[in-house]
Coordinates of C-alpha atoms in Angstrom, one line a residue:
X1 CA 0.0 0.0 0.0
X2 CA 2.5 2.2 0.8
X3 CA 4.6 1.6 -2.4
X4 CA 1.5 2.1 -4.6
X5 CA 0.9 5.6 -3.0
X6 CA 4.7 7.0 -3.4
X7 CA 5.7 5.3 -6.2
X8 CA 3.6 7.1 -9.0
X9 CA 4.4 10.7 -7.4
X10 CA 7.8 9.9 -7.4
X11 CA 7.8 9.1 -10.9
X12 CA 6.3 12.6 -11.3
X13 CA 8.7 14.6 -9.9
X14 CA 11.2 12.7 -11.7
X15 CA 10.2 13.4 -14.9
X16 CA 8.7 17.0 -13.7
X17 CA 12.3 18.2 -12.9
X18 CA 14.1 16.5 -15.5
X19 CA 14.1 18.9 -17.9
X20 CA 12.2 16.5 -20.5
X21 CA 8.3 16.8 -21.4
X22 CA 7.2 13.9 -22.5
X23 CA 3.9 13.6 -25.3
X24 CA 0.3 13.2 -24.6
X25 CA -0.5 12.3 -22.1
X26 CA 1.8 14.1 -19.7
X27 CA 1.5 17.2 -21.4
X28 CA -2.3 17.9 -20.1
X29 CA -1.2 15.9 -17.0
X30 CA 1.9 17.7 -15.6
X31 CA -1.4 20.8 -15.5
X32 CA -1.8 19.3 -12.4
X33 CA 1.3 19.1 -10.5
X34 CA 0.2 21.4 -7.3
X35 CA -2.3 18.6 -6.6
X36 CA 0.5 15.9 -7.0
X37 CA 2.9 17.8 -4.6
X38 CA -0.1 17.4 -2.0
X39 CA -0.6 13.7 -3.1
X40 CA 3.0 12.9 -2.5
X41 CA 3.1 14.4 1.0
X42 CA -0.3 12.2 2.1
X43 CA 1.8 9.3 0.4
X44 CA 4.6 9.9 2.4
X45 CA 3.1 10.5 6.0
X46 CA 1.7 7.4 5.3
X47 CA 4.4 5.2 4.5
X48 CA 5.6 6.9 7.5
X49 CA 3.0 5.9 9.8
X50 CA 3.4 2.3 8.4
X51 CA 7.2 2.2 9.0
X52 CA 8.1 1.8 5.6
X53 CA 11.6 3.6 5.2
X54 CA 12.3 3.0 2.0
X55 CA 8.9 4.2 0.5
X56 CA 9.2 6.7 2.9
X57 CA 12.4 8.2 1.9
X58 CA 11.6 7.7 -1.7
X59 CA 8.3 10.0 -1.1
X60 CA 10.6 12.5 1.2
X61 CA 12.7 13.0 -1.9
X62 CA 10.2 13.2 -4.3
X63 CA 8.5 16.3 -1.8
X64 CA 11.3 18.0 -1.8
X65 CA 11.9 17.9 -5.2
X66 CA 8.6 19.1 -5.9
X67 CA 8.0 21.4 -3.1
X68 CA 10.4 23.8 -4.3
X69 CA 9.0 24.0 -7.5
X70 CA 5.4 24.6 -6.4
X71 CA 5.4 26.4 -3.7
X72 CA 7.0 30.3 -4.2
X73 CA 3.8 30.5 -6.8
X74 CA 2.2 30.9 -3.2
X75 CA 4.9 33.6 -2.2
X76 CA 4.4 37.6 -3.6
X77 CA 8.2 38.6 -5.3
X78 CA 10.0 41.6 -4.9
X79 CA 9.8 44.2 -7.9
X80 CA 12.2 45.8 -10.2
X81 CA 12.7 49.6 -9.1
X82 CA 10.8 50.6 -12.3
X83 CA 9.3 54.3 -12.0
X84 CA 7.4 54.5 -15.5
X85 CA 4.0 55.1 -15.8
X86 CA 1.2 52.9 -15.2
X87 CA 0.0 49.7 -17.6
X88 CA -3.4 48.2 -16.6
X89 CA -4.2 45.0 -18.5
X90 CA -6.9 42.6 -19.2
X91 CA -7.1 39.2 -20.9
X92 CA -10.3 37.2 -21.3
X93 CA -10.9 34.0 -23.9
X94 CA -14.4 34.3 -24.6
X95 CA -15.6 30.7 -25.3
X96 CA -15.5 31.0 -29.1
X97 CA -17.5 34.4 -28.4
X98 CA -19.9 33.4 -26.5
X99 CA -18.8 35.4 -23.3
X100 CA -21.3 37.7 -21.6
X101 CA -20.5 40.9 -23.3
X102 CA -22.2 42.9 -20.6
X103 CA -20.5 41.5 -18.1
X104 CA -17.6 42.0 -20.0
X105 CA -17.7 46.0 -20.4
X106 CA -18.6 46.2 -16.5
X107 CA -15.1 44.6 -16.2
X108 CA -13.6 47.1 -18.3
X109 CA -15.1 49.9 -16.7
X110 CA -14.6 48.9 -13.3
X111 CA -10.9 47.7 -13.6
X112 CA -10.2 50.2 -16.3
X113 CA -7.8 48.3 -18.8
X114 CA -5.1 50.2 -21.3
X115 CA -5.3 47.0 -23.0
X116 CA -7.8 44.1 -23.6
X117 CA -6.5 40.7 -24.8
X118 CA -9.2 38.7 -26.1
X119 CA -9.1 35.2 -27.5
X120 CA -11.8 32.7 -29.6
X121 CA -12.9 36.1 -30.4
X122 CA -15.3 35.8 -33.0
X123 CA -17.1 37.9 -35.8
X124 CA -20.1 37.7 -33.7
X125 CA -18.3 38.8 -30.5
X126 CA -17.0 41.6 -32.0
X127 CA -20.4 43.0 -32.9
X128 CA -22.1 42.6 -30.1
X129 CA -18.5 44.8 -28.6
X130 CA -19.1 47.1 -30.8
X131 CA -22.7 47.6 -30.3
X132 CA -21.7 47.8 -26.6
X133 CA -19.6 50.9 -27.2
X134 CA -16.2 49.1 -26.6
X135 CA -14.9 51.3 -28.8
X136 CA -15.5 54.4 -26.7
X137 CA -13.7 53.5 -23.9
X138 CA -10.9 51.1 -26.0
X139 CA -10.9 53.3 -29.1
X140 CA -8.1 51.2 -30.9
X141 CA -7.9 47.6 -31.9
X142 CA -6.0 45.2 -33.9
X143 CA -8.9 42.7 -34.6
X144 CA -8.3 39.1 -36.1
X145 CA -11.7 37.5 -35.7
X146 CA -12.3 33.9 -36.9
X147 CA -15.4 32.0 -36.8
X148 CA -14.5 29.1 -34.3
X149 CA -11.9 29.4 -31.7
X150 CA -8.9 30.6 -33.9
X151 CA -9.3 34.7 -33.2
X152 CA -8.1 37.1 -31.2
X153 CA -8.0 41.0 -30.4
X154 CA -6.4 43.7 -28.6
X155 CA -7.8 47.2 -27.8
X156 CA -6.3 49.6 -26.0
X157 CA -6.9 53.4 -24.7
X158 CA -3.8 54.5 -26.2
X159 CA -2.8 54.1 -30.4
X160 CA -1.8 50.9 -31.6
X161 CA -0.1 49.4 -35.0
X162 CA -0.7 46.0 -36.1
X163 CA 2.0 43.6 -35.7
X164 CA 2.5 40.3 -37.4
X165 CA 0.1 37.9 -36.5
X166 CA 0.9 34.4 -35.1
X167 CA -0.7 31.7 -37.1
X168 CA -0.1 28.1 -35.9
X169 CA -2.7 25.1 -36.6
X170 CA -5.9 27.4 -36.9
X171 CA -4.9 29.5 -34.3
X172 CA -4.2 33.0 -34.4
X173 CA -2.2 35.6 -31.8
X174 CA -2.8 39.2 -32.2
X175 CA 0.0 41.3 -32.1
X176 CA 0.1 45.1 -31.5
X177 CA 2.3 47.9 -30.7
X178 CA 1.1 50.4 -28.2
X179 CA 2.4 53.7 -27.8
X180 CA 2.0 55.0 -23.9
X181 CA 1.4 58.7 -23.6
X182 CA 4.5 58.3 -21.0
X183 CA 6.5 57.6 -24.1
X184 CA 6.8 54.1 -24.4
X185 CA 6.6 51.3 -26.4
X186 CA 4.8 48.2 -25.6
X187 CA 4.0 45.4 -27.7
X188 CA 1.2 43.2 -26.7
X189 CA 0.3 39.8 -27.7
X190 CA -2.8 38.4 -27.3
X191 CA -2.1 34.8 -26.6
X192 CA -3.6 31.7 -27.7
X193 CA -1.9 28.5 -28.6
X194 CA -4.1 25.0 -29.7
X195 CA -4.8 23.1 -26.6
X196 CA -2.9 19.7 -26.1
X197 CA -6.4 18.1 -25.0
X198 CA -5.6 14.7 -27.2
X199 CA -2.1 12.9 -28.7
X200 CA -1.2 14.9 -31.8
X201 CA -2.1 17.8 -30.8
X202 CA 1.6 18.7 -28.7
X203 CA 3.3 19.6 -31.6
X204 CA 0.9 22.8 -32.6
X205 CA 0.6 23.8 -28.9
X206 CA 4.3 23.5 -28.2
X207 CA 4.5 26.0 -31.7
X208 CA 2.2 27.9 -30.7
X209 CA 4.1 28.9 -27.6
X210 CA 7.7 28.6 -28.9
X211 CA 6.6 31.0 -31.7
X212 CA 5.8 33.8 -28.7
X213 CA 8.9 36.5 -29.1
X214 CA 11.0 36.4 -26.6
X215 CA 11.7 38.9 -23.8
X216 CA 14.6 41.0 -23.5
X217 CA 15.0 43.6 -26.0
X218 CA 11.8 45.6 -26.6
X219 CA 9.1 46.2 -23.6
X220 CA 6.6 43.2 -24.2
X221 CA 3.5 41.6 -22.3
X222 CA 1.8 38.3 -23.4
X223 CA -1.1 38.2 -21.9
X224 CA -4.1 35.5 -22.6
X225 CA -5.3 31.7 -22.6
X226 CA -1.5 30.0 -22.6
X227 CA -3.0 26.7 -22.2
X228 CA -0.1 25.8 -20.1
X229 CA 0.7 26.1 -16.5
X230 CA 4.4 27.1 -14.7
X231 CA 5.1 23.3 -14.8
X232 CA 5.3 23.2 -18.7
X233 CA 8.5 23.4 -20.0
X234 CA 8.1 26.0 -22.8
X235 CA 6.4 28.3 -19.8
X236 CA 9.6 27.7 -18.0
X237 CA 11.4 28.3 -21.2
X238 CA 9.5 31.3 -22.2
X239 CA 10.0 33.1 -18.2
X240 CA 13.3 32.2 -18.2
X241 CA 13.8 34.4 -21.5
X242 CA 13.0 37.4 -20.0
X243 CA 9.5 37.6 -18.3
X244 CA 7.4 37.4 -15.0
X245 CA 3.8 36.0 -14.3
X246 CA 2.5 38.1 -12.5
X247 CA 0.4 36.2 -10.7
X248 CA 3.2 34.0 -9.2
X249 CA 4.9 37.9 -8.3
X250 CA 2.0 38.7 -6.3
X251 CA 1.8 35.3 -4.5
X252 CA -1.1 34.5 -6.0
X253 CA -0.1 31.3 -8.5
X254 CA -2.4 29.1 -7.2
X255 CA -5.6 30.9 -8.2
X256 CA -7.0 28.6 -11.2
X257 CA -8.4 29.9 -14.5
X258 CA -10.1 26.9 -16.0
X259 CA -12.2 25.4 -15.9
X260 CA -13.9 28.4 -14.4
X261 CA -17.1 26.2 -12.9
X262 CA -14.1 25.3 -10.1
X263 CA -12.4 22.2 -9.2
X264 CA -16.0 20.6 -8.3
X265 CA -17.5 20.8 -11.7
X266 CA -15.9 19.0 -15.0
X267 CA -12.4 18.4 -13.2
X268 CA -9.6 20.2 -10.8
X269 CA -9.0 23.5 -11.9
X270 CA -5.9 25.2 -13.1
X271 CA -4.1 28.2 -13.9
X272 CA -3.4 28.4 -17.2
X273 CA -4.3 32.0 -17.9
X274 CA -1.4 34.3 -17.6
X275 CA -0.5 37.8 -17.5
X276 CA 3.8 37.9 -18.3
X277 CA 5.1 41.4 -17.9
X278 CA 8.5 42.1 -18.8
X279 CA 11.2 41.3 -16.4
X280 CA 12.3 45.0 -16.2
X281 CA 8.1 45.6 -15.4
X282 CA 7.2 45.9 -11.5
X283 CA 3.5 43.9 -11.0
X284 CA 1.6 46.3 -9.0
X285 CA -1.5 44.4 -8.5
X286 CA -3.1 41.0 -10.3
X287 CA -6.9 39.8 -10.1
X288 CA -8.8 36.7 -11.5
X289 CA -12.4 38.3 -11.5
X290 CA -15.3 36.1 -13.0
X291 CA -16.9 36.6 -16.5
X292 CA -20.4 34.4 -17.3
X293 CA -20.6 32.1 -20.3
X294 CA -17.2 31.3 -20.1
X295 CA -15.2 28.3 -18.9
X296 CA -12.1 30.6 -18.8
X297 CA -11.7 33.7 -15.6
X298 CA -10.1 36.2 -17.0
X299 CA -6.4 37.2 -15.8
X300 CA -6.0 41.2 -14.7
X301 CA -2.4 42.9 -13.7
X302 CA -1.7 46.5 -13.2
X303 CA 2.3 46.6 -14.1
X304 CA 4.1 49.8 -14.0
X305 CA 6.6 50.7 -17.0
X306 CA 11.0 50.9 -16.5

């Protein structure tokens, strides 16, 4: 008994911090590893209270393997001493459009965006926007919209030029340049790579996300539905080359994003809706409010410019 409940956890954290991701199924999998960190600490008090050592050490190294990797998502970060002006941002996948657009603009006016990141934003959704005066409060947009769960958006407050869209397996990633009144400039991509949800599909979701420019150079956020948590390797890949969540900088990484009925309803939740600032960017302030119609929350951060 005691084997059977350390043995599969351990495997986890083996492969988790090898630096190896493995196909379907550990792709959608390896979504869940907060859960298996607390799975592998009930296995191990229990081969504990059975006196099995050896299961018992194997679980104690398999915690603290996974313990570190887990837990500072829990802890707020310090902040780079960035005294620019003020970014507010807002990213929502709207359920191939289908997202309560009322709801939505009560968002918007009560968190006041600069930019709104919208994904499986639809010819339909962007109508019924429109017709709900989005455009008066977000006056520019770089709209892709697709029939389907391919589109995406950004509006802003301030001007923006169209950048070059990201196209991988039917999926689309709006990019756009804003220009700050305080004089800089941002680009913003509105994220959204194909979900890994069968075997096959890896390949386009692991493009979709290795396509995402790197950080570094030019200010950048990437804000939207990643469909990948901070224990997928191109997430790792893509912070480590230059970004932040900001979510995980405000201690607040466990706080999951799908499916947005809660870990009750369909199965355990996630976070896998992402606001990444700029490494240079201090995170002010991050938010997962609630949006009807949807199975996604959407992902709010107020960053502040270098």
């Amino acid at each position: 008994m005691s084997w059977i409940a350390v043995v599969p956890f351990a495997l986890w954290a083996a492969v988790r911090l090898s630096g190896f991701e493995p196909d379907w199924p550990w792709v959608p999998v390896v979504a869940y590893t907060p859960y298996a960190t607390v799975a592998a600490v009930a296995g191990g008090l229990l081969a504990w209270a059975l006196r099995r050592r050896a299961a018992g050490t194997v679980a104690l190294v398999a915690v603290l393997g996974l313990v570190p990797a887990v837990l500072p998502r829990a802890l707020s970060d310090g902040n780079p001493d960035a005294k620019g002006p003020v970014l507010r941002v807002l990213a929502a996948n709207l359920l191939v459009g289908q997202a309560d657009t009322a709801e939505l603009m009560e968002l918007v006016g009560r968190l006041r965006p600069d930019v709104l990141a919208l994904q499986e934003f639809t010819p339909a959704a962007m109508e019924r926007l429109d017709e709900a005066g989005v455009r008066k409060v977000l006056p520019h947009a770089v709209t892709h919209p697709l029939p389907g769960v391919g589109g995406s958006a950004v509006y802003a407050r301030h001007p923006l030029e169209a950048g070059k869209l990201i196209m991988e397996g039917g999926f689309g990633q709006a990019r756009a340049w804003l220009k700050h009144p305080g004089g800089k400039r941002i680009e913003i991509v509105s994220v959204h790579p194909c979900a890994p949800k069968r075997y096959g599909r890896q390949p386009c979701w692991q493009a979709g996300l290795e396509a995402l420019p790197r950080g570094g150079d030019v200010l950048r956020v990437l804000a939207g539905d990643f469909n990948a948590t901070l224990d997928h390797l191109p997430m790792r890949e893509l912070l480590a080359a230059g970004y932040r969540d900001a979510a995980d900088v405000m201690g607040k990484g466990f706080v999951t994003t799908w499916p947005q009925n809660g870990p009750l309803v369909q199965s355990p939740g996630v976070t896998i809706d992402h606001v990444l600032a700029d490494s240079r960017m201090a995170v002010r302030a991050f938010e997962v409010p609630s949006l009807r119609r949807t199975d996604h929350r959407p992902v709010f951060a107020e960053l502040r410019l270098p």
